[in-house]
Amino acid sequence: MKKSFNRFQLNGGDPHPTTLDDDPSIDHTISVDARADLNGFPPPSGRAVRGLKTTVAFGAVIGAAGLGLWAYSNFTATPVRPAVVPPPSVAVAMPVQANVADWTDLTGQFSAVNQVVLRAQVSGYLTEIHFKDGQIVHKGDLLFVIDPRPYEIQLEQANAQFQTASATLALANKQLERSARLNRVAVESDEHLDESTQSQRAAAAALKAAEAAIHAAQLNIEFTHVVAPFSGRVSRRHVSIGSLITGGPGATTATELTTIVSLDPIYLDFDLSEADYAAYQHSAAARPSGANAVQISVDGERPWARAGDLDFLDNEIDRRSGTLHARATLTNPDMMIAPGGFARVRVPLSASLPQLLVPDAAVGTDQSSKLVMVVQDDGVVVPKPVEIGSLEDHAMRVITHGLLPTDRVVVQGLMRTRPGMKVEPHLTTVDANTNS
């Protein structure tokens, strides 16, 4: 008797049940064994069996394709050779040999060689102003005019007094001559002769007083025209046209008009320590006579672009600060330096001696020591500890110990090097007079 399974039970409630005998996809020869192995569980449907077969077949295809690709890759692959990296290229240069002196760097302040406060020397009303505030003026330029008419009148009066005194003196001279002639013939007494002599002397003195009055009036007229006593920069005006100006011998306080400071040349004041002063004095014997040049660096300009002459040292050391006041004079043709500004000054403390210099950028730091990278003949980079000196102009560093004149120092490409590596050096030159 053949048993049948309802597909409605296997397929979740199919409304059209069929038997296994009616399904052509089922192999009837193994149906009894399959049912015997289910141990009471319902057998899988035909659709599930077909999906399982499809999955197994697809997996076999993928495995075969992968095996073929692996075999092909093993057959066609070639061994990979490492790329050859060329040694880095660096620029090297020999140290520059130049005569260098020991310097001390100090801070100084500029001051004017000449400075004056212009005050009125006569009294009167201000009538003219002939400059603009802050203008550059030259010696003799007219700045202010005070009303000169009262002093012109005084000059006329002084001239009149002079003429009167001249006439009086001429009469006194004639009377003295007459009295002397009569006295010689005993016609006139000695007493009358003495009176004539006294009158003549008084008339001569009155004439001199009249001449002095003329000079005073002329000088007052000159004082009404205030001119620049020297070339320099004038400050702002402290008075306006129409102001009553007081000045002269009769005034208690003279009116301040403006101030002028000279600009060319100009002073640079600074203080030397006691040790620097001693070193400077000791090096004086090795310097040529009159060679007291100092280097000056002003903000906004190339470092150490100006030079001055140290022409003054004070006569004692300040007990409170232990410093000695010094002063250098320098030219200021462009008048760009103003009194009161600050600058750096280098004072030589020794005579010029031969030294080795390298670009400051070529000097590295290893903790507390300094070193430079040197390329040997075989192209290997070797670090050399060095002792450095002052930083000269154009970014050149003085090397006092540890370097030979024939060493090839890495000056460009320093970041691409390390001790022990091989490089391709290219020799270049550095000049102490050009910025490296």
Short mmCIF file of C-alpha atoms in Angstrom, two decimals:
data_model
loop_
_atom_site.label_atom_id
_atom_site.label_comp_id
_atom_site.label_asym_id
_atom_site.label_seq_id
_atom_site.Cartn_x
_atom_site.Cartn_y
_atom_site.Cartn_z
CA MET A 1 0.00 0.00 0.00
CA LYS A 2 1.51 3.36 -1.04
CA LYS A 3 1.42 6.14 1.48
CA SER A 4 0.90 9.71 0.34
CA PHE A 5 1.94 13.09 1.90
CA ASN A 6 -0.20 16.09 1.66
CA ARG A 7 1.76 19.08 0.15
CA PHE A 8 -0.63 21.26 1.99
CA GLN A 9 1.16 20.19 5.18
CA LEU A 10 4.70 20.76 3.76
CA ASN A 11 4.16 24.00 1.94
CA GLY A 12 2.31 25.95 4.54
CA GLY A 13 -1.28 25.18 3.50
CA ASP A 14 -1.38 24.63 -0.28
CA PRO A 15 -5.11 24.26 -1.15
CA HIS A 16 -4.38 21.66 -3.87
CA PRO A 17 -2.83 18.58 -2.22
CA THR A 18 -0.89 16.11 -4.34
CA THR A 19 0.73 12.78 -3.62
CA LEU A 20 4.35 11.81 -4.05
CA ASP A 21 3.28 9.54 -6.88
CA ASP A 22 1.89 12.46 -8.78
CA ASP A 23 5.17 14.58 -8.52
CA PRO A 24 7.42 13.69 -11.45
CA SER A 25 10.55 15.23 -9.81
CA ILE A 26 10.73 12.66 -7.03
CA ASP A 27 12.76 9.49 -7.44
CA HIS A 28 10.44 6.67 -6.29
CA THR A 29 13.28 4.24 -5.74
CA ILE A 30 14.60 6.04 -2.72
CA SER A 31 11.37 7.36 -1.36
CA VAL A 32 10.94 4.52 1.18
CA ASP A 33 14.53 4.93 2.42
CA ALA A 34 14.17 8.66 2.67
CA ARG A 35 11.05 8.29 4.66
CA ALA A 36 12.68 5.69 6.83
CA ASP A 37 15.57 8.10 7.71
CA LEU A 38 13.31 10.97 8.69
CA ASN A 39 12.47 9.27 12.00
CA GLY A 40 9.06 10.70 11.94
CA PHE A 41 9.97 14.18 10.44
CA PRO A 42 8.35 15.30 7.20
CA PRO A 43 10.74 15.10 4.17
CA PRO A 44 11.97 18.24 2.36
CA SER A 45 10.13 19.55 -0.62
CA GLY A 46 11.39 19.29 -4.19
CA ARG A 47 12.02 23.04 -4.36
CA ALA A 48 14.46 22.86 -1.40
CA VAL A 49 16.29 19.93 -2.98
CA ARG A 50 16.73 21.80 -6.25
CA GLY A 51 18.13 24.92 -4.34
CA LEU A 52 20.64 22.75 -2.54
CA LYS A 53 21.88 21.27 -5.79
CA THR A 54 22.21 24.70 -7.36
CA THR A 55 24.25 26.03 -4.40
CA VAL A 56 26.63 23.08 -4.46
CA ALA A 57 27.17 23.44 -8.21
CA PHE A 58 27.80 27.22 -7.96
CA GLY A 59 30.34 26.69 -5.15
CA ALA A 60 32.18 24.10 -7.23
CA VAL A 61 32.44 26.55 -10.14
CA ILE A 62 33.80 29.34 -7.93
CA GLY A 63 36.35 26.98 -6.34
CA ALA A 64 37.55 25.82 -9.75
CA ALA A 65 37.90 29.44 -10.97
CA GLY A 66 39.90 30.44 -7.88
CA LEU A 67 42.18 27.43 -8.24
CA GLY A 68 42.79 28.36 -11.87
CA LEU A 69 43.62 31.98 -11.04
CA TRP A 70 46.05 30.86 -8.30
CA ALA A 71 47.79 28.50 -10.65
CA TYR A 72 48.02 31.18 -13.37
CA SER A 73 49.42 33.77 -10.99
CA ASN A 74 52.07 31.35 -9.72
CA PHE A 75 53.00 30.53 -13.27
CA THR A 76 53.27 34.13 -14.61
CA ALA A 77 54.56 36.07 -11.49
CA THR A 78 58.12 37.47 -11.54
CA PRO A 79 60.22 38.30 -8.45
CA VAL A 80 60.02 42.04 -7.25
CA ARG A 81 63.35 43.80 -7.04
CA PRO A 82 63.79 46.64 -4.47
CA ALA A 83 64.15 50.17 -6.00
CA VAL A 84 67.59 51.72 -5.80
CA VAL A 85 67.36 55.15 -4.04
CA PRO A 86 70.13 57.57 -5.10
CA PRO A 87 71.97 59.42 -2.33
CA PRO A 88 70.56 62.90 -1.57
CA SER A 89 72.24 65.90 -3.14
CA VAL A 90 73.60 68.56 -0.77
CA ALA A 91 75.61 71.74 -1.21
CA VAL A 92 78.91 71.96 0.63
CA ALA A 93 81.38 74.82 1.03
CA MET A 94 84.75 75.49 2.55
CA PRO A 95 84.85 77.82 5.58
CA VAL A 96 85.51 81.46 4.75
CA GLN A 97 88.73 82.91 6.18
CA ALA A 98 88.47 86.56 7.22
CA ASN A 99 89.92 88.98 9.77
CA VAL A 100 87.40 89.32 12.59
CA ALA A 101 87.58 91.22 15.87
CA ASP A 102 85.82 90.44 19.13
CA TRP A 103 82.82 92.69 19.65
CA THR A 104 80.40 93.53 22.41
CA ASP A 105 76.81 94.38 21.51
CA LEU A 106 75.20 97.18 23.48
CA THR A 107 72.06 99.30 23.36
CA GLY A 108 72.44 103.03 22.75
CA GLN A 109 70.20 106.07 22.42
CA PHE A 110 70.56 108.86 19.88
CA SER A 111 70.90 112.48 20.94
CA ALA A 112 71.32 115.71 19.00
CA VAL A 113 74.71 117.34 18.69
CA ASN A 114 73.03 120.76 18.90
CA GLN A 115 69.66 121.53 20.42
CA VAL A 116 68.23 124.88 21.41
CA VAL A 117 65.07 126.41 22.80
CA LEU A 118 64.32 129.60 20.87
CA ARG A 119 63.17 132.41 23.15
CA ALA A 120 62.33 136.01 22.36
CA GLN A 121 65.06 138.59 23.02
CA VAL A 122 62.81 141.60 22.54
CA SER A 123 59.21 142.35 23.44
CA GLY A 124 56.44 143.06 20.96
CA TYR A 125 53.63 141.56 18.95
CA LEU A 126 54.34 138.56 16.73
CA THR A 127 53.56 139.49 13.12
CA GLU A 128 54.97 136.65 10.95
CA ILE A 129 55.73 132.90 11.09
CA HIS A 130 57.82 131.48 8.23
CA PHE A 131 57.91 127.70 8.80
CA LYS A 132 55.67 124.67 9.16
CA ASP A 133 55.69 122.53 12.26
CA GLY A 134 58.30 119.76 12.04
CA GLN A 135 60.02 121.23 9.00
CA ILE A 136 63.70 120.84 8.18
CA VAL A 137 65.31 124.29 8.38
CA HIS A 138 68.79 125.53 7.53
CA LYS A 139 71.08 127.90 9.33
CA GLY A 140 69.93 131.52 8.83
CA ASP A 141 66.36 130.70 7.74
CA LEU A 142 63.81 133.25 8.98
CA LEU A 143 61.37 131.72 11.46
CA PHE A 144 59.53 134.52 13.36
CA VAL A 145 59.10 138.28 12.98
CA ILE A 146 58.22 140.51 15.93
CA ASP A 147 56.88 144.00 15.15
CA PRO A 148 60.11 146.01 14.56
CA ARG A 149 58.60 149.53 14.40
CA PRO A 150 59.22 150.52 18.02
CA TYR A 151 62.87 149.60 17.65
CA GLU A 152 63.17 151.45 14.37
CA ILE A 153 62.02 154.55 16.21
CA GLN A 154 64.64 153.94 18.88
CA LEU A 155 67.26 153.73 16.15
CA GLU A 156 66.20 157.10 14.77
CA GLN A 157 66.43 158.62 18.23
CA ALA A 158 69.86 157.11 18.72
CA ASN A 159 71.00 158.61 15.41
CA ALA A 160 69.75 162.03 16.47
CA GLN A 161 71.60 161.76 19.77
CA PHE A 162 74.70 160.77 17.92
CA GLN A 163 74.53 163.86 15.72
CA THR A 164 74.05 166.08 18.79
CA ALA A 165 76.95 164.46 20.55
CA SER A 166 79.11 164.86 17.45
CA ALA A 167 78.35 168.60 17.28
CA THR A 168 79.03 169.05 21.00
CA LEU A 169 82.33 167.22 20.70
CA ALA A 170 83.38 169.35 17.72
CA LEU A 171 82.69 172.56 19.71
CA ALA A 172 84.48 171.20 22.76
CA ASN A 173 87.53 170.37 20.64
CA LYS A 174 87.69 173.92 19.28
CA GLN A 175 87.31 175.47 22.72
CA LEU A 176 90.03 173.23 24.11
CA GLU A 177 92.36 174.16 21.30
CA ARG A 178 91.69 177.89 21.83
CA SER A 179 92.15 177.65 25.60
CA ALA A 180 95.41 175.80 25.20
CA ARG A 181 96.76 178.47 22.78
CA LEU A 182 95.79 181.33 25.09
CA ASN A 183 97.19 179.55 28.10
CA ARG A 184 100.58 179.22 26.44
CA VAL A 185 100.78 183.06 26.09
CA ALA A 186 99.48 183.53 29.67
CA VAL A 187 96.26 185.11 28.51
CA GLU A 188 94.00 182.38 29.91
CA SER A 189 94.34 180.73 33.27
CA ASP A 190 95.07 177.11 33.88
CA GLU A 191 91.70 176.69 35.53
CA HIS A 192 89.88 177.71 32.39
CA LEU A 193 92.04 175.33 30.41
CA ASP A 194 91.07 172.47 32.72
CA GLU A 195 87.38 173.27 32.26
CA SER A 196 87.76 173.19 28.49
CA THR A 197 89.54 169.86 28.71
CA GLN A 198 86.78 168.42 30.88
CA SER A 199 84.08 169.62 28.49
CA GLN A 200 85.86 168.04 25.57
CA ARG A 201 86.09 164.68 27.35
CA ALA A 202 82.41 164.80 28.33
CA ALA A 203 81.43 165.50 24.73
CA ALA A 204 83.54 162.55 23.55
CA ALA A 205 81.87 160.27 26.11
CA ALA A 206 78.42 161.47 25.02
CA LEU A 207 79.33 160.64 21.45
CA LYS A 208 80.29 157.08 22.45
CA ALA A 209 77.01 156.71 24.34
CA ALA A 210 75.13 157.82 21.23
CA GLU A 211 77.02 155.24 19.18
CA ALA A 212 76.13 152.54 21.72
CA ALA A 213 72.48 153.55 21.55
CA ILE A 214 72.60 153.18 17.78
CA HIS A 215 74.11 149.68 18.12
CA ALA A 216 71.48 148.71 20.71
CA ALA A 217 68.65 149.88 18.47
CA GLN A 218 70.12 148.05 15.51
CA LEU A 219 70.51 144.89 17.59
CA ASN A 220 66.89 145.08 18.79
CA ILE A 221 65.73 145.39 15.20
CA GLU A 222 67.81 142.31 14.40
CA PHE A 223 66.26 140.44 17.33
CA THR A 224 62.80 141.07 15.92
CA HIS A 225 63.72 138.68 13.11
CA VAL A 226 64.25 135.25 14.73
CA VAL A 227 66.36 132.96 12.50
CA ALA A 228 67.56 129.37 12.80
CA PRO A 229 70.95 129.25 14.56
CA PHE A 230 71.87 125.94 12.83
CA SER A 231 70.40 123.40 10.44
CA GLY A 232 68.04 120.82 11.83
CA ARG A 233 64.41 119.98 12.45
CA VAL A 234 62.16 122.57 14.03
CA SER A 235 59.45 121.56 16.48
CA ARG A 236 55.91 122.91 16.59
CA ARG A 237 55.38 126.62 17.21
CA HIS A 238 54.43 127.59 20.75
CA VAL A 239 52.93 130.99 19.83
CA SER A 240 50.58 132.35 17.20
CA ILE A 241 50.50 135.52 15.11
CA GLY A 242 49.29 138.41 17.23
CA SER A 243 50.68 137.02 20.49
CA LEU A 244 52.39 139.47 22.80
CA ILE A 245 55.99 138.36 23.09
CA THR A 246 58.12 139.30 26.06
CA GLY A 247 61.89 139.25 26.10
CA GLY A 248 65.00 141.28 26.55
CA PRO A 249 66.83 142.61 29.61
CA GLY A 250 63.71 144.13 31.19
CA ALA A 251 61.57 140.96 31.00
CA THR A 252 61.44 138.53 33.92
CA THR A 253 60.76 135.52 31.64
CA ALA A 254 61.28 135.29 27.91
CA THR A 255 58.58 133.75 25.74
CA GLU A 256 59.45 130.30 24.36
CA LEU A 257 58.88 130.25 20.61
CA THR A 258 59.96 126.74 19.48
CA THR A 259 62.86 124.26 19.65
CA ILE A 260 65.38 123.06 17.06
CA VAL A 261 67.58 119.95 17.08
CA SER A 262 70.38 119.17 14.67
CA LEU A 263 70.31 115.86 12.81
CA ASP A 264 73.56 115.54 10.86
CA PRO A 265 75.83 114.50 12.49
CA ILE A 266 74.18 112.83 15.47
CA TYR A 267 75.35 111.28 18.76
CA LEU A 268 74.76 107.74 20.00
CA ASP A 269 75.13 107.45 23.79
CA PHE A 270 75.67 104.10 25.50
CA ASP A 271 77.29 102.59 28.60
CA LEU A 272 80.26 100.23 28.71
CA SER A 273 80.67 97.71 31.51
CA GLU A 274 83.90 97.83 33.46
CA ALA A 275 85.13 94.60 31.84
CA ASP A 276 84.32 95.83 28.31
CA TYR A 277 86.01 99.15 29.04
CA ALA A 278 89.17 97.35 30.21
CA ALA A 279 89.21 95.13 27.10
CA TYR A 280 88.68 98.15 24.85
CA GLN A 281 91.55 100.01 26.49
CA HIS A 282 93.86 96.98 26.20
CA SER A 283 93.09 96.62 22.50
CA ALA A 284 93.80 100.29 21.83
CA ALA A 285 97.54 99.59 21.42
CA ALA A 286 96.87 97.07 18.63
CA ARG A 287 94.51 99.36 16.71
CA PRO A 288 95.79 102.01 14.30
CA SER A 289 95.83 105.56 15.57
CA GLY A 290 92.38 107.07 15.41
CA ALA A 291 90.69 103.77 14.51
CA ASN A 292 87.78 103.88 16.94
CA ALA A 293 85.06 102.75 14.56
CA VAL A 294 81.90 101.12 15.89
CA GLN A 295 79.08 99.40 13.99
CA ILE A 296 75.51 100.58 14.43
CA SER A 297 72.26 98.79 13.64
CA VAL A 298 69.02 100.76 13.35
CA ASP A 299 65.56 99.19 13.21
CA GLY A 300 64.17 98.98 9.71
CA GLU A 301 67.60 98.88 8.07
CA ARG A 302 70.05 96.16 7.13
CA PRO A 303 71.88 95.03 10.30
CA TRP A 304 75.08 96.96 11.03
CA ALA A 305 74.60 99.15 7.97
CA ARG A 306 75.97 102.29 9.67
CA ALA A 307 79.34 103.09 11.21
CA GLY A 308 80.35 105.68 13.78
CA ASP A 309 83.40 106.98 15.57
CA LEU A 310 83.72 106.43 19.31
CA ASP A 311 85.01 109.89 20.21
CA PHE A 312 84.14 110.27 23.90
CA LEU A 313 84.67 108.24 27.08
CA ASP A 314 83.66 109.71 30.40
CA ASN A 315 86.31 110.39 33.04
CA GLU A 316 84.93 108.06 35.74
CA ILE A 317 82.91 104.88 36.18
CA ASP A 318 79.48 105.27 37.71
CA ARG A 319 79.67 103.78 41.19
CA ARG A 320 76.00 102.83 41.24
CA SER A 321 75.88 100.92 37.95
CA GLY A 322 79.56 100.05 37.40
CA THR A 323 79.42 101.38 33.84
CA LEU A 324 81.25 104.07 31.92
CA HIS A 325 79.36 106.48 29.68
CA ALA A 326 80.56 106.50 26.07
CA ARG A 327 79.48 108.33 22.94
CA ALA A 328 79.85 107.70 19.22
CA THR A 329 79.30 110.21 16.44
CA LEU A 330 77.88 109.17 13.09
CA THR A 331 76.66 110.88 9.97
CA ASN A 332 72.97 111.11 9.21
CA PRO A 333 72.79 112.48 5.67
CA ASP A 334 69.29 111.16 4.98
CA MET A 335 68.11 112.55 8.36
CA MET A 336 66.18 109.33 9.02
CA ILE A 337 67.51 109.01 12.57
CA ALA A 338 65.74 111.13 15.16
CA PRO A 339 67.17 112.07 18.57
CA GLY A 340 65.77 109.89 21.32
CA GLY A 341 65.64 106.71 19.22
CA PHE A 342 67.40 103.48 20.19
CA ALA A 343 69.91 101.39 18.26
CA ARG A 344 72.34 98.50 18.70
CA VAL A 345 76.05 99.32 18.73
CA ARG A 346 79.05 97.01 18.39
CA VAL A 347 82.26 98.07 20.08
CA PRO A 348 85.52 96.27 19.15
CA LEU A 349 87.26 94.67 22.12
CA SER A 350 90.28 93.25 20.29
CA ALA A 351 92.32 93.67 17.14
CA SER A 352 91.21 91.88 13.97
CA LEU A 353 92.52 88.29 13.80
CA PRO A 354 92.09 85.57 11.12
CA GLN A 355 89.01 83.45 11.79
CA LEU A 356 86.92 80.79 10.03
CA LEU A 357 83.32 81.65 9.21
CA VAL A 358 80.40 79.51 8.03
CA PRO A 359 76.76 80.40 7.40
CA ASP A 360 74.89 80.48 10.69
CA ALA A 361 72.21 78.22 9.19
CA ALA A 362 74.84 75.45 8.82
CA VAL A 363 75.43 75.30 12.60
CA GLY A 364 73.24 72.81 14.44
CA THR A 365 72.62 72.18 18.12
CA ASP A 366 73.05 68.88 19.95
CA GLN A 367 71.74 69.49 23.45
CA SER A 368 74.24 71.98 24.88
CA SER A 369 76.89 71.70 22.15
CA LYS A 370 77.15 73.08 18.63
CA LEU A 371 78.08 71.05 15.56
CA VAL A 372 78.33 71.19 11.79
CA MET A 373 77.86 68.40 9.25
CA VAL A 374 81.03 67.66 7.25
CA VAL A 375 81.18 65.48 4.12
CA GLN A 376 84.26 63.23 3.89
CA ASP A 377 86.06 62.24 0.70
CA ASP A 378 83.95 59.06 0.40
CA GLY A 379 80.71 61.08 0.63
CA VAL A 380 79.82 60.03 4.16
CA VAL A 381 78.37 62.68 6.47
CA VAL A 382 80.18 63.11 9.78
CA PRO A 383 79.15 65.54 12.56
CA LYS A 384 81.88 67.79 13.96
CA PRO A 385 81.50 69.48 17.35
CA VAL A 386 82.61 73.12 17.15
CA GLU A 387 82.93 76.18 19.36
CA ILE A 388 81.27 79.26 17.95
CA GLY A 389 81.99 82.95 18.28
CA SER A 390 80.09 86.08 17.40
CA LEU A 391 77.51 86.34 14.63
CA GLU A 392 79.01 88.61 12.02
CA ASP A 393 77.25 90.66 9.41
CA HIS A 394 75.44 88.82 6.60
CA ALA A 395 74.55 85.84 8.88
CA MET A 396 78.11 84.44 9.05
CA ARG A 397 79.07 82.66 12.29
CA VAL A 398 82.63 82.66 13.63
CA ILE A 399 84.00 79.17 14.40
CA THR A 400 86.74 79.41 17.02
CA HIS A 401 87.61 75.69 17.44
CA GLY A 402 86.82 72.31 15.89
CA LEU A 403 86.88 73.12 12.17
CA LEU A 404 89.60 72.93 9.52
CA PRO A 405 89.93 75.24 6.52
CA THR A 406 89.66 72.22 4.21
CA ASP A 407 86.47 70.77 5.70
CA ARG A 408 83.50 70.55 3.39
CA VAL A 409 80.59 71.85 5.45
CA VAL A 410 76.99 71.16 4.45
CA VAL A 411 75.42 74.57 3.83
CA GLN A 412 72.25 73.52 1.95
CA GLY A 413 70.14 70.39 2.30
CA LEU A 414 71.06 69.92 5.96
CA MET A 415 67.63 68.47 6.77
CA ARG A 416 68.21 65.62 4.28
CA THR A 417 71.34 64.40 6.03
CA ARG A 418 72.08 62.34 9.09
CA PRO A 419 75.34 61.06 10.55
CA GLY A 420 76.80 58.09 8.68
CA MET A 421 74.71 58.38 5.53
CA LYS A 422 76.18 58.83 2.06
CA VAL A 423 75.36 61.94 0.07
CA GLU A 424 76.24 63.47 -3.26
CA PRO A 425 78.06 66.74 -2.45
CA HIS A 426 78.11 69.74 -4.78
CA LEU A 427 80.80 72.28 -3.96
CA THR A 428 79.66 75.89 -3.73
CA THR A 429 81.17 79.08 -2.32
CA VAL A 430 79.96 81.48 0.35
CA ASP A 431 81.14 85.06 0.64
CA ALA A 432 81.50 86.90 3.93
CA ASN A 433 80.28 90.06 2.17
CA THR A 434 77.02 88.57 0.90
CA ASN A 435 74.04 87.26 2.76
CA SER A 436 74.23 83.47 2.66
#
